[in-house]
mmCIF file of C-alpha atoms in Angstrom:
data_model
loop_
_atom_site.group_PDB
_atom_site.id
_atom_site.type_symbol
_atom_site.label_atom_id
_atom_site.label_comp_id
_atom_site.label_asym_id
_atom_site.label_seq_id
_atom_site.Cartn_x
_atom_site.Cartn_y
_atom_site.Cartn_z
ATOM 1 C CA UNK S 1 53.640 12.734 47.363
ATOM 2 C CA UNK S 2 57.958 11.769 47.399
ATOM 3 C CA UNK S 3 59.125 11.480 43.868
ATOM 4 C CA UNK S 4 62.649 10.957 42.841
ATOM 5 C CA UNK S 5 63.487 12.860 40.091
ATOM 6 C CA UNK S 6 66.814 12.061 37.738
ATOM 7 C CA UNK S 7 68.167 13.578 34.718
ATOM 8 C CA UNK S 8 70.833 13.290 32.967
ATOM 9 C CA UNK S 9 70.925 15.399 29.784
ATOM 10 C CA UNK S 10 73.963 17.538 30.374
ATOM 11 C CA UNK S 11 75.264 16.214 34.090
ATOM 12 C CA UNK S 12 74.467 13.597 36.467
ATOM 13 C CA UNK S 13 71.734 14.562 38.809
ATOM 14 C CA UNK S 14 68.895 12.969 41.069
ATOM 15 C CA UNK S 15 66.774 14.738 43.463
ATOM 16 C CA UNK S 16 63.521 13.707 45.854
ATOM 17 C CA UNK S 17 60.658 16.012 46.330
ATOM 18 C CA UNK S 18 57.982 15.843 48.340
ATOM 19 C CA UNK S 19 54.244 17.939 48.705
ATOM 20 C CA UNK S 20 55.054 17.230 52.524
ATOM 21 C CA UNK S 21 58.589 18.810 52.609
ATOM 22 C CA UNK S 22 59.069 22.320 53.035
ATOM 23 C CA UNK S 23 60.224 24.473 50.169
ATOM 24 C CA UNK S 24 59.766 20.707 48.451
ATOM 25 C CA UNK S 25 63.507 19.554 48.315
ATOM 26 C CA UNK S 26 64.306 16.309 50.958
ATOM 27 C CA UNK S 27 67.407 15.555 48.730
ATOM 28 C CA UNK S 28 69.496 15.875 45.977
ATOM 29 C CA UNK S 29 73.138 15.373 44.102
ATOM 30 C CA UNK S 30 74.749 16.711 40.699
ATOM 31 C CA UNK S 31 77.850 16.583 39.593
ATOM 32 C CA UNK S 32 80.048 18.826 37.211
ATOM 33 C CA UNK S 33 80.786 16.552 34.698
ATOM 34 C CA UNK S 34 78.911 15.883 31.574
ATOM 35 C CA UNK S 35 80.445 12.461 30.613
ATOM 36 C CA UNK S 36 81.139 10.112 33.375
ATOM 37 C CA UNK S 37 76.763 9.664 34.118
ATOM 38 C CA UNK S 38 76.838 5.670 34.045
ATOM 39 C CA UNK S 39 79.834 5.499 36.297
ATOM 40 C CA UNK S 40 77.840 7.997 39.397
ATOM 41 C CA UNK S 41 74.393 7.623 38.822
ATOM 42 C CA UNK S 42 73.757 4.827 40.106
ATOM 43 C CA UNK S 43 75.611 5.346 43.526
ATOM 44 C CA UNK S 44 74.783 8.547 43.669
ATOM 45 C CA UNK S 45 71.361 7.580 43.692
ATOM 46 C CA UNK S 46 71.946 4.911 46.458
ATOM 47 C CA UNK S 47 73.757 7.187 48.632
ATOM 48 C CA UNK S 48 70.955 9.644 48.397
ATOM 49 C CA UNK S 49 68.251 7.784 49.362
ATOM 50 C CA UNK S 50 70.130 5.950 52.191
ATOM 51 C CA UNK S 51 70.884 9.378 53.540
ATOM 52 C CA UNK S 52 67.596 11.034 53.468
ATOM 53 C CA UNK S 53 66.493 7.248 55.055
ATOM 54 C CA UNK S 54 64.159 6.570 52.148
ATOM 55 C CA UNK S 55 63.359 2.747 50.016
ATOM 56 C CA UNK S 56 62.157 2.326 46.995
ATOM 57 C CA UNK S 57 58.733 1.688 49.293
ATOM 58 C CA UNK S 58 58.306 4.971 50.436
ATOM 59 C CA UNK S 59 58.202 6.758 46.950
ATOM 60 C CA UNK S 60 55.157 7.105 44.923
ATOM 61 C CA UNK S 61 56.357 8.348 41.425
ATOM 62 C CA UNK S 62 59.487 8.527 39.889
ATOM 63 C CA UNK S 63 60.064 11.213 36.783
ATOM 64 C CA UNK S 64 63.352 11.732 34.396
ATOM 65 C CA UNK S 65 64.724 14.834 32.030
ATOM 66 C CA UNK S 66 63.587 13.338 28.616
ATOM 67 C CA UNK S 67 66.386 15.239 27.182
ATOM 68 C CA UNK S 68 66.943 16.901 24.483
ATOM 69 C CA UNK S 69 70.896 15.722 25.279
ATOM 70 C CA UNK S 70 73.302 13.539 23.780
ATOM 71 C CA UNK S 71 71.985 9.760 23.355
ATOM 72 C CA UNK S 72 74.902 8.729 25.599
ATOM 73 C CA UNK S 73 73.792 10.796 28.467
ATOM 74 C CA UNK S 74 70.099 10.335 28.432
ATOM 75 C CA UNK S 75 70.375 6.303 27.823
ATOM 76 C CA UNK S 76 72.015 6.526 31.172
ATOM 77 C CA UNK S 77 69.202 8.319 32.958
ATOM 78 C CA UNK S 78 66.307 7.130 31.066
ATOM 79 C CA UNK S 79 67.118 3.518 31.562
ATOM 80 C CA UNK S 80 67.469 3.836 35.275
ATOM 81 C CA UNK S 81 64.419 5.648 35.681
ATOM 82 C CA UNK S 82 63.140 2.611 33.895
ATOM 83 C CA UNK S 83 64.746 -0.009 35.967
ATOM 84 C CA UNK S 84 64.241 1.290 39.432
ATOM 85 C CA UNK S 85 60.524 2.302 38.180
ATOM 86 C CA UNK S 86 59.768 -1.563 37.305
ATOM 87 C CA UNK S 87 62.202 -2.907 40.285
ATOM 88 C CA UNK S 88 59.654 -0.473 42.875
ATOM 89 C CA UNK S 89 56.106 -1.229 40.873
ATOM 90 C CA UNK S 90 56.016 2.425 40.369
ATOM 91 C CA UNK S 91 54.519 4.980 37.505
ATOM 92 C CA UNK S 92 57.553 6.197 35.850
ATOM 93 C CA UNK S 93 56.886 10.626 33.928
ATOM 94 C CA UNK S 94 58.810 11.833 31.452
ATOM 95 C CA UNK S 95 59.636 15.851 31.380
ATOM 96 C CA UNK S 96 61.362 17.924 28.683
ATOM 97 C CA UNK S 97 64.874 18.799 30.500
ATOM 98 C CA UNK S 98 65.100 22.685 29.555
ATOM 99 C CA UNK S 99 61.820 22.566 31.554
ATOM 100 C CA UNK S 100 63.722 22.441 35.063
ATOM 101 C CA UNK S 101 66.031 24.849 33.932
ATOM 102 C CA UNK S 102 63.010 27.512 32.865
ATOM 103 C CA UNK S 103 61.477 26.985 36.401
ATOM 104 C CA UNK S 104 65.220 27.634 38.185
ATOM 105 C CA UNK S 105 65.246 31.273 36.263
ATOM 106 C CA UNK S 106 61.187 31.555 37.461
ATOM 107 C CA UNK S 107 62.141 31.230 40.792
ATOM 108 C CA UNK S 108 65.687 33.574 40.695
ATOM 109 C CA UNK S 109 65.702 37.073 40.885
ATOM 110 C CA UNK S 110 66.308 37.283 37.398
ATOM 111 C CA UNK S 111 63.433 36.181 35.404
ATOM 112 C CA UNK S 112 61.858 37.895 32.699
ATOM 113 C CA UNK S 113 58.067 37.863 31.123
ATOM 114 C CA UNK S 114 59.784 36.077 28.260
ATOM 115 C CA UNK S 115 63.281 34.025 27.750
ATOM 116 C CA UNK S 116 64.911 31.198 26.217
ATOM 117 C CA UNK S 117 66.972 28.225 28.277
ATOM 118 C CA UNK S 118 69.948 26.822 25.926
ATOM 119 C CA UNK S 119 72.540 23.878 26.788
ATOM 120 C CA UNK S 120 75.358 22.907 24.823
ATOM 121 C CA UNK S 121 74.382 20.437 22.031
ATOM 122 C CA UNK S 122 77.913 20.814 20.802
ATOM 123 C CA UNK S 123 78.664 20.622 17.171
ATOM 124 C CA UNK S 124 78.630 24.850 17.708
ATOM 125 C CA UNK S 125 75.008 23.939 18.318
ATOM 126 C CA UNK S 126 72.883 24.359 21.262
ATOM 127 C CA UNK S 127 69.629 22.470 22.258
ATOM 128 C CA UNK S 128 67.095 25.297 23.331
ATOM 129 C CA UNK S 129 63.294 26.269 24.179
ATOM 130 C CA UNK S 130 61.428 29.671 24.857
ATOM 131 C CA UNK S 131 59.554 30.388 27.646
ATOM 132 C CA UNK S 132 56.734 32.824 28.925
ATOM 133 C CA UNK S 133 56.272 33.588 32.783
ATOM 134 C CA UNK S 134 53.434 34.733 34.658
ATOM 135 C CA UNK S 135 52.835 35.456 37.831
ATOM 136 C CA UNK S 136 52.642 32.495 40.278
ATOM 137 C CA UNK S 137 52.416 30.282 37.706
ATOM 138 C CA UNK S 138 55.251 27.717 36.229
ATOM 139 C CA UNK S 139 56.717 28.541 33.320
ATOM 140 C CA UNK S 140 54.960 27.856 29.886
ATOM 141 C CA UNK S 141 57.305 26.427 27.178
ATOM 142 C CA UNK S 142 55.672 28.399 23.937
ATOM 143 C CA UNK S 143 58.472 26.851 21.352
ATOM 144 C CA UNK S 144 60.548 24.404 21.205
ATOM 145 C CA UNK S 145 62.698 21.899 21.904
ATOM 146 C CA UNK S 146 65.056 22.732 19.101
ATOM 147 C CA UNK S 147 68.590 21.868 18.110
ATOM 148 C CA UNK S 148 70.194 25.102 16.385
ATOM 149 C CA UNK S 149 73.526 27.732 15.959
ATOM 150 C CA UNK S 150 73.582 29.822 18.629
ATOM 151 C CA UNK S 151 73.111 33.063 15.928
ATOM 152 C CA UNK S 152 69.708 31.527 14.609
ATOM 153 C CA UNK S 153 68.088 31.696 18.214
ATOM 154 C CA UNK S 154 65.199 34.058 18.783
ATOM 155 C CA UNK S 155 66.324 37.956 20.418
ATOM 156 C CA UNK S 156 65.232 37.540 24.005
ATOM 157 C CA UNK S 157 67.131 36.684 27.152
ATOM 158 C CA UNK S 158 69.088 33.086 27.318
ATOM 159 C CA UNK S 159 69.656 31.313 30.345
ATOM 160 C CA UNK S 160 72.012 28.149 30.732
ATOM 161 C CA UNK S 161 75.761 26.828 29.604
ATOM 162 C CA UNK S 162 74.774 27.243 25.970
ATOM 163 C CA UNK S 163 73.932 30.969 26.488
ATOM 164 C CA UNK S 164 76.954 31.351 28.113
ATOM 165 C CA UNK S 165 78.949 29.419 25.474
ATOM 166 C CA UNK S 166 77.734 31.299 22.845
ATOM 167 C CA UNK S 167 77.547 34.960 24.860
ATOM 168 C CA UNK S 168 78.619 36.740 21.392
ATOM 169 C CA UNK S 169 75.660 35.851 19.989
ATOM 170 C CA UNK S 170 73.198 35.927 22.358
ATOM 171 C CA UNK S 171 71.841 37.618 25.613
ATOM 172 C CA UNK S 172 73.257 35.705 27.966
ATOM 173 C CA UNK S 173 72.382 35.938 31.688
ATOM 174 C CA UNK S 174 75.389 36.070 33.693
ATOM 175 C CA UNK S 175 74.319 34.140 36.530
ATOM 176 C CA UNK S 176 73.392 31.212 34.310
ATOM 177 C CA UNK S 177 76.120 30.711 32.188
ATOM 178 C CA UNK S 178 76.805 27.777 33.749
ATOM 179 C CA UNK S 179 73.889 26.261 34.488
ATOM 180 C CA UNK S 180 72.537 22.886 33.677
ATOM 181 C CA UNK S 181 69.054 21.149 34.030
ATOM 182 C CA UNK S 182 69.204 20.092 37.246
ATOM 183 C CA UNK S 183 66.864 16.464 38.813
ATOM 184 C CA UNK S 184 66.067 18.890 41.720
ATOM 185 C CA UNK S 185 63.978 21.673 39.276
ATOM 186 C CA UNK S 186 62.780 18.689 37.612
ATOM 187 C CA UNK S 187 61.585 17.255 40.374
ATOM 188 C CA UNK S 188 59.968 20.222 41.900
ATOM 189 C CA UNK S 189 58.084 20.903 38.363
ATOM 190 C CA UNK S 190 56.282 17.795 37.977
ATOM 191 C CA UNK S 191 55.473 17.439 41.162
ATOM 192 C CA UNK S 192 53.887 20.964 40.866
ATOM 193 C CA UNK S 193 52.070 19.372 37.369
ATOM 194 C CA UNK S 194 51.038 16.158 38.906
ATOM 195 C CA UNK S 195 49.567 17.831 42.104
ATOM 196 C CA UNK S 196 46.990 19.981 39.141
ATOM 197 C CA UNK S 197 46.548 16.816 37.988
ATOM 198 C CA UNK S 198 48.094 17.707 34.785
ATOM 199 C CA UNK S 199 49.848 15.413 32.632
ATOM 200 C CA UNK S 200 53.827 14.407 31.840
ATOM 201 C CA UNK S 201 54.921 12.691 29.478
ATOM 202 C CA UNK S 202 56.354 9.345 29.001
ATOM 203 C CA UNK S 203 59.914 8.203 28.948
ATOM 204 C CA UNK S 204 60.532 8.273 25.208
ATOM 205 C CA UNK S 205 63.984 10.276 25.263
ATOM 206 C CA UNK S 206 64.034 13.210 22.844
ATOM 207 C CA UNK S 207 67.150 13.318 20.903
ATOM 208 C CA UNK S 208 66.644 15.877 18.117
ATOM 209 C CA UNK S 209 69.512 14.291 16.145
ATOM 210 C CA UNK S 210 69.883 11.209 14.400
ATOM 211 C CA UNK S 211 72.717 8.829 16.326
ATOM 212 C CA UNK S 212 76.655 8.916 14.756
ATOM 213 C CA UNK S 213 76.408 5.245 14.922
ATOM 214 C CA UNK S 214 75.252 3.455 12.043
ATOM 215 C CA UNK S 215 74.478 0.148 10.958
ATOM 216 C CA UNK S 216 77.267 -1.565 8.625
ATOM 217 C CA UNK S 217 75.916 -2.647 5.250
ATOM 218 C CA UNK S 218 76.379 -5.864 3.956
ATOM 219 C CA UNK S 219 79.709 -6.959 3.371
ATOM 220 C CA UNK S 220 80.454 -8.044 -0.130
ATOM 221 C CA UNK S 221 82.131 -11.314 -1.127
ATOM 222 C CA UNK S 222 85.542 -11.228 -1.954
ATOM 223 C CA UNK S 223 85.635 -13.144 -5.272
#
């Protein structure tokens, strides 16, 4: 099974994976910044596959970070998951972001029974999840996603840019302070799901907030 994976809830990333591919990984790209996703993705994308030698043909499911994120960010990724999913004829998963981040700390040196994975929802905010971990298996998500302060998180371990961001308040691995959900993770999770035949979900983006813009009310007539 090739899927390409793309997510776009903090930065700009897009990854295949395949069951046939040692260690699972036959591409990927990120970048560093969190607000410039609609100007790379795209190419980024195009430049991937043409380097890996890959078509639309030749992949069998594609799967994008469902956030949480800014709706900016995820609109980016979720509607070219959607585009290139109905260009290709192809089924088109949905996965909770933090998700790829909680199977990065499974698979690093660091991880923990229990732990939480936090990104910057800004707003001195951060958008975050707990996890449990046992042994060979990929990591459950017991709570969340959530949109909180930093001080009302849970006492356990925190992974990810919003742990670092807010490492007064909470345990914040050092490693990961920088860290962002990353298409590659994602990737390699679902296609870890979908080879149990277990389920994803769809492509409905999870916000958590309500968007700043709003709808003008009628204008009254000047009399």
């Amino acid at each position: 099974m090739l899927i390409l994976a793309i997510d776009t809830s903090a930065v700009a990333s897009a990854a295949l994976v395949s069951s046939e591919t040692p260690g699972s990984v036959v591409a990927s790209f990120s970048t560093e910044d969190t607000r410039s996703h609609a100007e790379v993705l795209a190419p980024g994308i195009e430049e991937m596959l043409a380097g890996a030698g890959v078509t639309g043909n030749d992949i069998d499911a594609l799967v994008v970070g469902v956030g949480p994120g800014p709706f900016t960010g995820l609109r980016s990724g979720i509607a070219t998951a959607r585009t290139l999913a109905f260009v290709w004829g192809k089924p088109l998963h949905g996965l909770v972001s933090l998700d790829a981040m909680a199977l990065e700390v499974a698979e690093s040196a660091a991880a923990v029974p229990e732990f939480l994975v936090a990104t910057d929802a800004r707003r001195k905010e951060v958008y975050w999840a707990r996890y449990s971990l046992a042994d060979g298996r990929l990591p459950v998500r017991e709570d969340g996603p959530h949109v909180s302060f930093a001080a009302d998180l849970p006492d356990l371990p925190a992974f990810g840019a919003g742990a670092g961001l807010y490492a007064d308040a909470l345990k914040a691995h050092p490693d990961f302070a920088q860290e962002q959900p990353d298409a590659l993770y994602l990737g390699k999770f679902a296609l870890a799901r979908l080879e149990a035949g277990s389920g994803l979900l769809d492509s409905t983006p999870l916000y958590l907030r309500e968007s700043d813009a709003q709808v003008p009310g009628p204008r009254k007539r000047a009399l």
